[in-house]
JSON list of C-alpha atoms in Angstrom, two decimals:
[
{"chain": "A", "resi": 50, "resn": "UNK", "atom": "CA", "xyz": [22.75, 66.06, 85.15]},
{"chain": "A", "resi": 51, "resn": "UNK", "atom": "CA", "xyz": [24.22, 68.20, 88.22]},
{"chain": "A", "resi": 52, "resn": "UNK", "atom": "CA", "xyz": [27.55, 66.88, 87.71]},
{"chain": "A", "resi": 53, "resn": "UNK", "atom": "CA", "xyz": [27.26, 67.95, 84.38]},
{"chain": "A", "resi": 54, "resn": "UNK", "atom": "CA", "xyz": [26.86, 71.70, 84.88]},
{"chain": "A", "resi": 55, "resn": "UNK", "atom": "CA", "xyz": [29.59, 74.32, 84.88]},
{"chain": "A", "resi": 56, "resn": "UNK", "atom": "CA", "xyz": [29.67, 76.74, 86.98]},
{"chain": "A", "resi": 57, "resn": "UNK", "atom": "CA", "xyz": [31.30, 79.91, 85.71]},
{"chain": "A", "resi": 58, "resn": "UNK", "atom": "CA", "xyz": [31.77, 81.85, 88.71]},
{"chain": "A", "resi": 59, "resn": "UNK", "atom": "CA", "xyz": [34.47, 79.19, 89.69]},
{"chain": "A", "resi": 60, "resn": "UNK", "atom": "CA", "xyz": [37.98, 78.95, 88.94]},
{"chain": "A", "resi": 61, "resn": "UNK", "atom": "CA", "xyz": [38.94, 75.55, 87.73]},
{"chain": "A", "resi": 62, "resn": "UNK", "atom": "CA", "xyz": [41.50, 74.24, 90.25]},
{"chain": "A", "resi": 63, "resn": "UNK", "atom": "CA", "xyz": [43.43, 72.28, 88.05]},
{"chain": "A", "resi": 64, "resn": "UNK", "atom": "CA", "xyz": [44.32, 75.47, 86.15]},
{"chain": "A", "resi": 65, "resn": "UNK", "atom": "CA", "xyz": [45.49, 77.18, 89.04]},
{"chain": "A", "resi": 66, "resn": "UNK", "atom": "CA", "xyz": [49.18, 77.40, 90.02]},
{"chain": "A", "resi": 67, "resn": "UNK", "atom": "CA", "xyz": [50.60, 78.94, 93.62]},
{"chain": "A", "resi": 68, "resn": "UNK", "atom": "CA", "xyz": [54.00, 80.77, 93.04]},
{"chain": "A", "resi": 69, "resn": "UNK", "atom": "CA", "xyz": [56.27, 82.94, 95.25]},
{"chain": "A", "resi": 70, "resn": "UNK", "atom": "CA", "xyz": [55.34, 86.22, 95.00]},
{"chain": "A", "resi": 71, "resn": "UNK", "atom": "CA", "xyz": [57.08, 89.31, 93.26]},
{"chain": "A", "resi": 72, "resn": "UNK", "atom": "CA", "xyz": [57.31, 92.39, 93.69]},
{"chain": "A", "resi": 73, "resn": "UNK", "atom": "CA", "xyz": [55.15, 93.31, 90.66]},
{"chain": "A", "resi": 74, "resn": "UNK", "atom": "CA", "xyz": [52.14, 91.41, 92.05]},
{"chain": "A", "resi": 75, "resn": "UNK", "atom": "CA", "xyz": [50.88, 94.24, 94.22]},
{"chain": "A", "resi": 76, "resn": "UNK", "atom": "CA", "xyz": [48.85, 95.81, 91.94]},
{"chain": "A", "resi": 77, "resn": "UNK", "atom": "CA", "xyz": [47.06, 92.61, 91.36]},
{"chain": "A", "resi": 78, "resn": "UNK", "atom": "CA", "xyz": [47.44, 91.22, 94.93]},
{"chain": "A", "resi": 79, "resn": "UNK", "atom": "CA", "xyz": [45.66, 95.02, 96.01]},
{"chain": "A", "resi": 80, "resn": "UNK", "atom": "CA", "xyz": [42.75, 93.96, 93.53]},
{"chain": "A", "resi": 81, "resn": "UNK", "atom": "CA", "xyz": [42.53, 91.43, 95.34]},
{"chain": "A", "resi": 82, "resn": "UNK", "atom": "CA", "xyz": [42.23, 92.11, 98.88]},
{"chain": "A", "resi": 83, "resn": "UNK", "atom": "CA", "xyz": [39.70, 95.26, 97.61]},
{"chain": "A", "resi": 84, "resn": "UNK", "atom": "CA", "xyz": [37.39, 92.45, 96.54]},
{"chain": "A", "resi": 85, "resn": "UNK", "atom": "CA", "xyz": [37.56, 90.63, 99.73]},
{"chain": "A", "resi": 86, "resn": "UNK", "atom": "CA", "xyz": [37.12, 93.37, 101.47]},
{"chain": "A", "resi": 87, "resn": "UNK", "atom": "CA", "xyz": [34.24, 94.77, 99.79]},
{"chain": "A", "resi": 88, "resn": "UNK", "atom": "CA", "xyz": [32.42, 91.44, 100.74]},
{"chain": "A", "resi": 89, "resn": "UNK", "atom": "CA", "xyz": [32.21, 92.47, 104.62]},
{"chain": "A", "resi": 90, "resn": "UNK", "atom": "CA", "xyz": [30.38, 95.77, 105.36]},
{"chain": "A", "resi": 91, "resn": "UNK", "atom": "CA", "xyz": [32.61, 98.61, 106.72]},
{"chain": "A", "resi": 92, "resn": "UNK", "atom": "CA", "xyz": [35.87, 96.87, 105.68]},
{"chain": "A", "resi": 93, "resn": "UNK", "atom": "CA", "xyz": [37.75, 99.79, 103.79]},
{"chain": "A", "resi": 94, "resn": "UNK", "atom": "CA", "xyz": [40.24, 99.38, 101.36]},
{"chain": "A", "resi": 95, "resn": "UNK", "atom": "CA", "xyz": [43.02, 102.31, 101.38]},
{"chain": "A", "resi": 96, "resn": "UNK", "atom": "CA", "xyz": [46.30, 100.66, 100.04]},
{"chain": "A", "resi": 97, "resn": "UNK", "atom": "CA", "xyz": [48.16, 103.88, 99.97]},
{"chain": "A", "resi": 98, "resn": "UNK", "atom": "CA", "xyz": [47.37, 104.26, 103.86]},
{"chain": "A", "resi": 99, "resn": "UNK", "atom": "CA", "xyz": [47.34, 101.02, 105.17]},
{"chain": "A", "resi": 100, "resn": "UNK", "atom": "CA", "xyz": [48.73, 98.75, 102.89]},
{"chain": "A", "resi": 101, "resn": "UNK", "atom": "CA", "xyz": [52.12, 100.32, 101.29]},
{"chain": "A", "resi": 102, "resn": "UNK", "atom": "CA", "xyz": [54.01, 96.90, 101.87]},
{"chain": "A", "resi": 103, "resn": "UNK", "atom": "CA", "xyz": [52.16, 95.76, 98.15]},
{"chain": "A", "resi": 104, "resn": "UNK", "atom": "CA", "xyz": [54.65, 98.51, 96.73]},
{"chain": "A", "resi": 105, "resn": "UNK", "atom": "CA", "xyz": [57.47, 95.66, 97.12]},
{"chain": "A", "resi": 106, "resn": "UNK", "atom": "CA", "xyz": [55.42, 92.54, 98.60]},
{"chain": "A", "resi": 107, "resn": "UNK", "atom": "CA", "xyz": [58.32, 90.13, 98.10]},
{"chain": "A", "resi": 108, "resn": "UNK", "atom": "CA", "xyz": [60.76, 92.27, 99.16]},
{"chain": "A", "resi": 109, "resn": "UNK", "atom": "CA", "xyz": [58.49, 93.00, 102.80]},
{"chain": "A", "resi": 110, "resn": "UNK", "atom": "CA", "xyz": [58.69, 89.37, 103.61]},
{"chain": "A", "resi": 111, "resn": "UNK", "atom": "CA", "xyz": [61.93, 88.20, 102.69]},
{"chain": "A", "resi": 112, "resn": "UNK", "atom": "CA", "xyz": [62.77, 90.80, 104.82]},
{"chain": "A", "resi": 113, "resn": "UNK", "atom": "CA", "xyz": [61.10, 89.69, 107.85]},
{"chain": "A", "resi": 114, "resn": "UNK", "atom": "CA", "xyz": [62.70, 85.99, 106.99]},
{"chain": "A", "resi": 115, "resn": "UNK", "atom": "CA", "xyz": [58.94, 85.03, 105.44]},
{"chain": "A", "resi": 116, "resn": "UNK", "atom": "CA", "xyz": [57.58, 84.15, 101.68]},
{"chain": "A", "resi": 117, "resn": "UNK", "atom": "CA", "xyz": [54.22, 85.08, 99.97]},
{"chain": "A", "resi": 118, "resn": "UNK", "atom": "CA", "xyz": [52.61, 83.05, 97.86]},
{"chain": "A", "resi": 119, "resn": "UNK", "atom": "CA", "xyz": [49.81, 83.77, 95.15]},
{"chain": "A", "resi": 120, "resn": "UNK", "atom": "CA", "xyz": [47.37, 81.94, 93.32]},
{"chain": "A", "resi": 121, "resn": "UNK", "atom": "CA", "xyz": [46.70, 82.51, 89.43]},
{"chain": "A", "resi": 122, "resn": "UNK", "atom": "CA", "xyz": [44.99, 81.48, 86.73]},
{"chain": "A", "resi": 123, "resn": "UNK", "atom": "CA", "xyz": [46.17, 80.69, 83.04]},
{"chain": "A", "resi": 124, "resn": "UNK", "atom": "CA", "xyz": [45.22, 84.71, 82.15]},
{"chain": "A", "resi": 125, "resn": "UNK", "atom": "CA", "xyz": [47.86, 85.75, 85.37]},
{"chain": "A", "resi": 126, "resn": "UNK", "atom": "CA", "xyz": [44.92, 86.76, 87.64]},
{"chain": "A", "resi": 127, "resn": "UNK", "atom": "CA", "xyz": [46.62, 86.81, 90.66]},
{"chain": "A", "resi": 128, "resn": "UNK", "atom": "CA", "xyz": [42.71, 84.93, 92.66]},
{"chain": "A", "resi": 129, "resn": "UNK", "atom": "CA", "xyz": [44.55, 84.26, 96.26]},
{"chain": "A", "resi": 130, "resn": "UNK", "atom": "CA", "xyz": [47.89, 85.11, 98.48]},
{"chain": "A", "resi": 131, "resn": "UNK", "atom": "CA", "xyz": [49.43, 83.31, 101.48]},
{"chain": "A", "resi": 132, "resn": "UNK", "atom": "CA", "xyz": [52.24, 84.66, 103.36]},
{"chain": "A", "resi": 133, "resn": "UNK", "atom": "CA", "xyz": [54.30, 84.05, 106.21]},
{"chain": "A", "resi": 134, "resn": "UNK", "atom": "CA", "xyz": [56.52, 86.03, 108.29]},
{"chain": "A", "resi": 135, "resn": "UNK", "atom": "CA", "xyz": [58.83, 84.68, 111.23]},
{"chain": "A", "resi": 136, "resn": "UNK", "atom": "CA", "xyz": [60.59, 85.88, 113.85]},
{"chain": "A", "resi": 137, "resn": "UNK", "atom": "CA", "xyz": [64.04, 84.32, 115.48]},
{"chain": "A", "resi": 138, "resn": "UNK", "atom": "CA", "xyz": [64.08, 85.69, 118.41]},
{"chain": "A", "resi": 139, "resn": "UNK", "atom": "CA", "xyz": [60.45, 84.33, 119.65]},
{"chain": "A", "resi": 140, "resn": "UNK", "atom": "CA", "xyz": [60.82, 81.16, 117.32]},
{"chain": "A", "resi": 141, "resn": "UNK", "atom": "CA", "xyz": [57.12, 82.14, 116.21]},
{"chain": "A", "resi": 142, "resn": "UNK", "atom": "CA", "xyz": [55.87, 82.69, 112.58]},
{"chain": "A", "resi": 143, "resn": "UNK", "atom": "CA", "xyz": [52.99, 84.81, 111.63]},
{"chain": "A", "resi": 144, "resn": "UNK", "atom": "CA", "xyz": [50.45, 84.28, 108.92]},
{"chain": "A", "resi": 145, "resn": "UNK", "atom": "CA", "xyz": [49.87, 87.45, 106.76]},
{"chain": "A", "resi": 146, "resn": "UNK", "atom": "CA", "xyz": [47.33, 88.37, 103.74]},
{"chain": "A", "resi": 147, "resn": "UNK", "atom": "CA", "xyz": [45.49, 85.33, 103.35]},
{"chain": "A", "resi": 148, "resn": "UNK", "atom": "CA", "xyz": [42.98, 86.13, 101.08]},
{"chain": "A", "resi": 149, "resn": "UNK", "atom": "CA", "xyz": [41.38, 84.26, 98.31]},
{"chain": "A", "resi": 150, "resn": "UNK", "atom": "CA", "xyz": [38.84, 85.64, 95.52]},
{"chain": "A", "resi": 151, "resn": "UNK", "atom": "CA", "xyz": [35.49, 83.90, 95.84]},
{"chain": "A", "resi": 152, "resn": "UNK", "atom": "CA", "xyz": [35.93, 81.85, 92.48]},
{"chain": "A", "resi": 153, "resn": "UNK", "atom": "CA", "xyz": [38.80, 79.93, 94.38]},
{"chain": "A", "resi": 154, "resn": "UNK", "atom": "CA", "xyz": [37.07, 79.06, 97.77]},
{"chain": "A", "resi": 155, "resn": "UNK", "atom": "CA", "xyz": [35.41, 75.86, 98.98]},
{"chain": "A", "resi": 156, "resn": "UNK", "atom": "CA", "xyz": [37.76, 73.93, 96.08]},
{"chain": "A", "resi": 157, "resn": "UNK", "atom": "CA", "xyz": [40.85, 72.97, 98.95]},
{"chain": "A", "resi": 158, "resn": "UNK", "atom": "CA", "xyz": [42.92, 76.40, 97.59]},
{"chain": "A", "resi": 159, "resn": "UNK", "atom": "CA", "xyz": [43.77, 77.50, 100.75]},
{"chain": "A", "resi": 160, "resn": "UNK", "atom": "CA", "xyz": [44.39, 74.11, 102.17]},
{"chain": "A", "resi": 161, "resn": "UNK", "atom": "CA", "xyz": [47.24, 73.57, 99.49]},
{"chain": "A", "resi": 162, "resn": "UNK", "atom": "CA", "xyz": [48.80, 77.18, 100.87]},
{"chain": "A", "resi": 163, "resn": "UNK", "atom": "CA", "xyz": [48.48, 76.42, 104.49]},
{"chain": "A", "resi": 164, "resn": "UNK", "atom": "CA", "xyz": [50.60, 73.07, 103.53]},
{"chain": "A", "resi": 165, "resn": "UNK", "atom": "CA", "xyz": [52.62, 75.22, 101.17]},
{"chain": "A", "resi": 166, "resn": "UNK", "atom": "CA", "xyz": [53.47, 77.40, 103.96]},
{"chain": "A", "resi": 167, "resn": "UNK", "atom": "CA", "xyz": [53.93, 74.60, 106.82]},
{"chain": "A", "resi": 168, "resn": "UNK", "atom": "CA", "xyz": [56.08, 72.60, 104.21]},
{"chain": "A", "resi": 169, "resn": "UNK", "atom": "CA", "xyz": [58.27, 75.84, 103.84]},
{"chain": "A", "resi": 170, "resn": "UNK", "atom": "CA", "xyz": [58.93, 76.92, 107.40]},
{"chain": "A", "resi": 171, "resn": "UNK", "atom": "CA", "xyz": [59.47, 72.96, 108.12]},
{"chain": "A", "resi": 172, "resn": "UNK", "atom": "CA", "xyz": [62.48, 73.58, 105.53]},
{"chain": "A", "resi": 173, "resn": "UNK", "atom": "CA", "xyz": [63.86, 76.99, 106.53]},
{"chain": "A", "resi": 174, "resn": "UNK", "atom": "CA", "xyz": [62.80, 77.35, 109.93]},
{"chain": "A", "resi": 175, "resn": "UNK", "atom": "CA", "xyz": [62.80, 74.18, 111.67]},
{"chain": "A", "resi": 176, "resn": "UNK", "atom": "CA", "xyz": [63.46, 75.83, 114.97]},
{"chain": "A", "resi": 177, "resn": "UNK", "atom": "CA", "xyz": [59.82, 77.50, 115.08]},
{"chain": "A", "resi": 178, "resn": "UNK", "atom": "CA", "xyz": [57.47, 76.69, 117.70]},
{"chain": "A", "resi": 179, "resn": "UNK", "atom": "CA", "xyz": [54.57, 78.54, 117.23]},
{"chain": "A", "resi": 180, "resn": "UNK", "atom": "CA", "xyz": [52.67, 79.68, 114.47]},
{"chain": "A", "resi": 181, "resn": "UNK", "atom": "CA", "xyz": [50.11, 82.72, 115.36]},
{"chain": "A", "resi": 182, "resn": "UNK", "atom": "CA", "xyz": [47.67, 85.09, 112.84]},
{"chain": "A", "resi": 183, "resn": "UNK", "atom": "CA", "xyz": [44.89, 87.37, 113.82]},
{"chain": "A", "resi": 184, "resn": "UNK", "atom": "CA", "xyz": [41.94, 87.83, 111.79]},
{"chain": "A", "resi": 185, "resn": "UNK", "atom": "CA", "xyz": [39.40, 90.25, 111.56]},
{"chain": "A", "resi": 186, "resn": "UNK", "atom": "CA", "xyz": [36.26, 89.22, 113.67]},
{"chain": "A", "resi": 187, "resn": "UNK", "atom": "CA", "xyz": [33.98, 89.58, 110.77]},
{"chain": "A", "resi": 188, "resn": "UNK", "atom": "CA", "xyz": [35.78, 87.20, 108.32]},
{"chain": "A", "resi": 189, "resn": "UNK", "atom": "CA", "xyz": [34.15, 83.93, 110.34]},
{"chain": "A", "resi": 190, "resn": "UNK", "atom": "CA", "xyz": [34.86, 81.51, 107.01]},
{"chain": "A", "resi": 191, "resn": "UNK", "atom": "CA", "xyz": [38.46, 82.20, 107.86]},
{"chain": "A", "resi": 192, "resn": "UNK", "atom": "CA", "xyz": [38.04, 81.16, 111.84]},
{"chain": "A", "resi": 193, "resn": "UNK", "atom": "CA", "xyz": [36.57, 77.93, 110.70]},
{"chain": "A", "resi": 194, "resn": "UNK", "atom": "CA", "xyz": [39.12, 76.93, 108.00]},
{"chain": "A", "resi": 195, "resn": "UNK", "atom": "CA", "xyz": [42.03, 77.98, 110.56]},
{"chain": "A", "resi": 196, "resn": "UNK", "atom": "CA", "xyz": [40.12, 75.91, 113.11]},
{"chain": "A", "resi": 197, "resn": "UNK", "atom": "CA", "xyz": [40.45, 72.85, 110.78]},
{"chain": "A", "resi": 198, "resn": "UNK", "atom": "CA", "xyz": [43.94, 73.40, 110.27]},
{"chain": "A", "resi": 199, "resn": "UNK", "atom": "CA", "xyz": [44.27, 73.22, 113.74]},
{"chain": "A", "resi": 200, "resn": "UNK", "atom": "CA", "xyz": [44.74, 76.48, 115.00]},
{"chain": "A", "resi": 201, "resn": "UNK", "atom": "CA", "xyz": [43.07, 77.54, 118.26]},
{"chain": "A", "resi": 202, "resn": "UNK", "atom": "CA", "xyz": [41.67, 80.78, 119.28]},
{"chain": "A", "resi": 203, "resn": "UNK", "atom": "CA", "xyz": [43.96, 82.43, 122.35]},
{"chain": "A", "resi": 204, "resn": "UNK", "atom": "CA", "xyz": [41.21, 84.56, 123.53]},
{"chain": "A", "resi": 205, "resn": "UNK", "atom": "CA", "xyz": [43.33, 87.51, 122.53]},
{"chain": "A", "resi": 206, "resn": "UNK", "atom": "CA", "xyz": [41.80, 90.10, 120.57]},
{"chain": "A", "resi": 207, "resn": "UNK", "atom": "CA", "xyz": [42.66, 93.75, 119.58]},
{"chain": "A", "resi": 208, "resn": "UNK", "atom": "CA", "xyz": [41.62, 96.31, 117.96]},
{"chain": "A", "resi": 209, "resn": "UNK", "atom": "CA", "xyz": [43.14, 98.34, 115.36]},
{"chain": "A", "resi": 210, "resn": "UNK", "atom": "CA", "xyz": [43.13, 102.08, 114.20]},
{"chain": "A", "resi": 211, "resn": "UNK", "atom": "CA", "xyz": [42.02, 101.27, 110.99]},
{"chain": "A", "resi": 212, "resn": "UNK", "atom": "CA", "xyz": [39.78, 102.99, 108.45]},
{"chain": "A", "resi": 213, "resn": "UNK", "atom": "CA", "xyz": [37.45, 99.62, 109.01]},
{"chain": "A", "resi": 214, "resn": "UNK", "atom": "CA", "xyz": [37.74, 100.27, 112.99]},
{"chain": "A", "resi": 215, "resn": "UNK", "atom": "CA", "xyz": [38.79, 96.12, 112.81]},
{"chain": "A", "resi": 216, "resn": "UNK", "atom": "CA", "xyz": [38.66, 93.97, 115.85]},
{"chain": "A", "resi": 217, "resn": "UNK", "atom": "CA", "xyz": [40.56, 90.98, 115.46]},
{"chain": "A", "resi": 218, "resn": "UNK", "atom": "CA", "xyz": [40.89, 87.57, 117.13]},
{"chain": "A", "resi": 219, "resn": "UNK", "atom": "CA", "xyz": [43.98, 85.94, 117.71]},
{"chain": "A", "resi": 220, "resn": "UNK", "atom": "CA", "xyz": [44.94, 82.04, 116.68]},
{"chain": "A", "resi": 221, "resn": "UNK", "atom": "CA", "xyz": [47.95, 79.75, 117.55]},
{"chain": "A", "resi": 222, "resn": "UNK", "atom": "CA", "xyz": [49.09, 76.27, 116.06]},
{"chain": "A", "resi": 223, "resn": "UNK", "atom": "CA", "xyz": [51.53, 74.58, 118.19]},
{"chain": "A", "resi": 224, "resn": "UNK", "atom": "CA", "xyz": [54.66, 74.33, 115.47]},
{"chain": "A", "resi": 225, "resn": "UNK", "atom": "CA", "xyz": [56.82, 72.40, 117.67]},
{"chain": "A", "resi": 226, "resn": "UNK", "atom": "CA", "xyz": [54.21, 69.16, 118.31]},
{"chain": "A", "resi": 227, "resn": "UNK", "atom": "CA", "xyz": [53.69, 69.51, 114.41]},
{"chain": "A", "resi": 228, "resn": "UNK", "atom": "CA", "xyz": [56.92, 68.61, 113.72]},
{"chain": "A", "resi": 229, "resn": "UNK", "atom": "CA", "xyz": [57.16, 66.54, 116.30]},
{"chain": "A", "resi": 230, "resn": "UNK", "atom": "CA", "xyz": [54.48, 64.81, 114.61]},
{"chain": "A", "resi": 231, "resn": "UNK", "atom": "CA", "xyz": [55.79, 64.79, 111.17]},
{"chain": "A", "resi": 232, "resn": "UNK", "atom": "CA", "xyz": [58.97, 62.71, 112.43]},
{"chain": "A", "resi": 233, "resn": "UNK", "atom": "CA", "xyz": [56.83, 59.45, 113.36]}
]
């Protein structure tokens, strides 16, 4: 029977657990983001170049008053990261590295990080208003699941000096009405 079979390219998400982030999970959270990346032609991986923050992940967003989150599995694979970074002055968090390995997706992973990071700015930054990202115009799974989440797109885009020559897209949720909501 279909519901019988068992499909071994997917990570069973009852054996998954999200956890704050350390330090020591850049190697694995750079194994990571190479895989993604290497799903999209001309997205280049180069973490000495562009992605030195994995040298001390937790330490680069408790810095900027954020927490990142990973995904792993019972043998410590490290199969998705979440992260948010926010910023007092402009009451507006950003979403950073949200990536998950393709035996995770489709299974409501990064739903449970999205509420994992809402849940945790509702606790430590109450004040926030806005919650922005920008995404790389080629990674169109991610505009749809930020879309659910309700997140708009601004219109904004830029593009970065980047060994992938990246365009991105901009998206905003409205923080403030979330919470607003929440209190009903």
């Amino acid at each position: 029977m279909a519901g019988d079979i068992v499909r071994p390219d997917r990570a069973n998400p009852a054996d998954l657990v999200i956890r704050p982030a350390f330090n020591s999970d850049g190697d694995a959270i750079a194994v990571l983001i190479a895989g993604v990346f290497a799903e999209y032609p001309g997205c280049v991986f180069d973490r000495g170049l562009e992605f030195p923050e994995l040298d001390a992940i937790a330490d680069d967003f408790k810095q900027a008053d954020g927490r990142i989150w990973v995904v792993v599995d019972p043998a410590a694979r490290v199969l998705g990261c979440f992260g948010v970074k926010y910023d007092a002055a402009t009451r507006e968090a950003e979403l950073h590295k949200v990536y998950l390995h393709r035996e995770t997706r489709g299974q409501g992973m990064a739903q449970k990080l999205m509420a994992k990071a809402l849940a945790w700015l509702v606790e430590n930054h109450p004040d926030c208003a806005t919650v922005m990202l920008w995404t790389d115009t080629r990674f169109e799974a991610g505009h749809r699941f930020y879309e659910k989440c309700g997140f708009a797109r601004t219109g904004e885009s830029r593009i970065l000096d980047d060994l992938s020559a990246s365009s991105e897209y901009q998206f905003r949720f409205d923080f403030a009405a979330y919470l607003k909501a929440l209190s009903f």
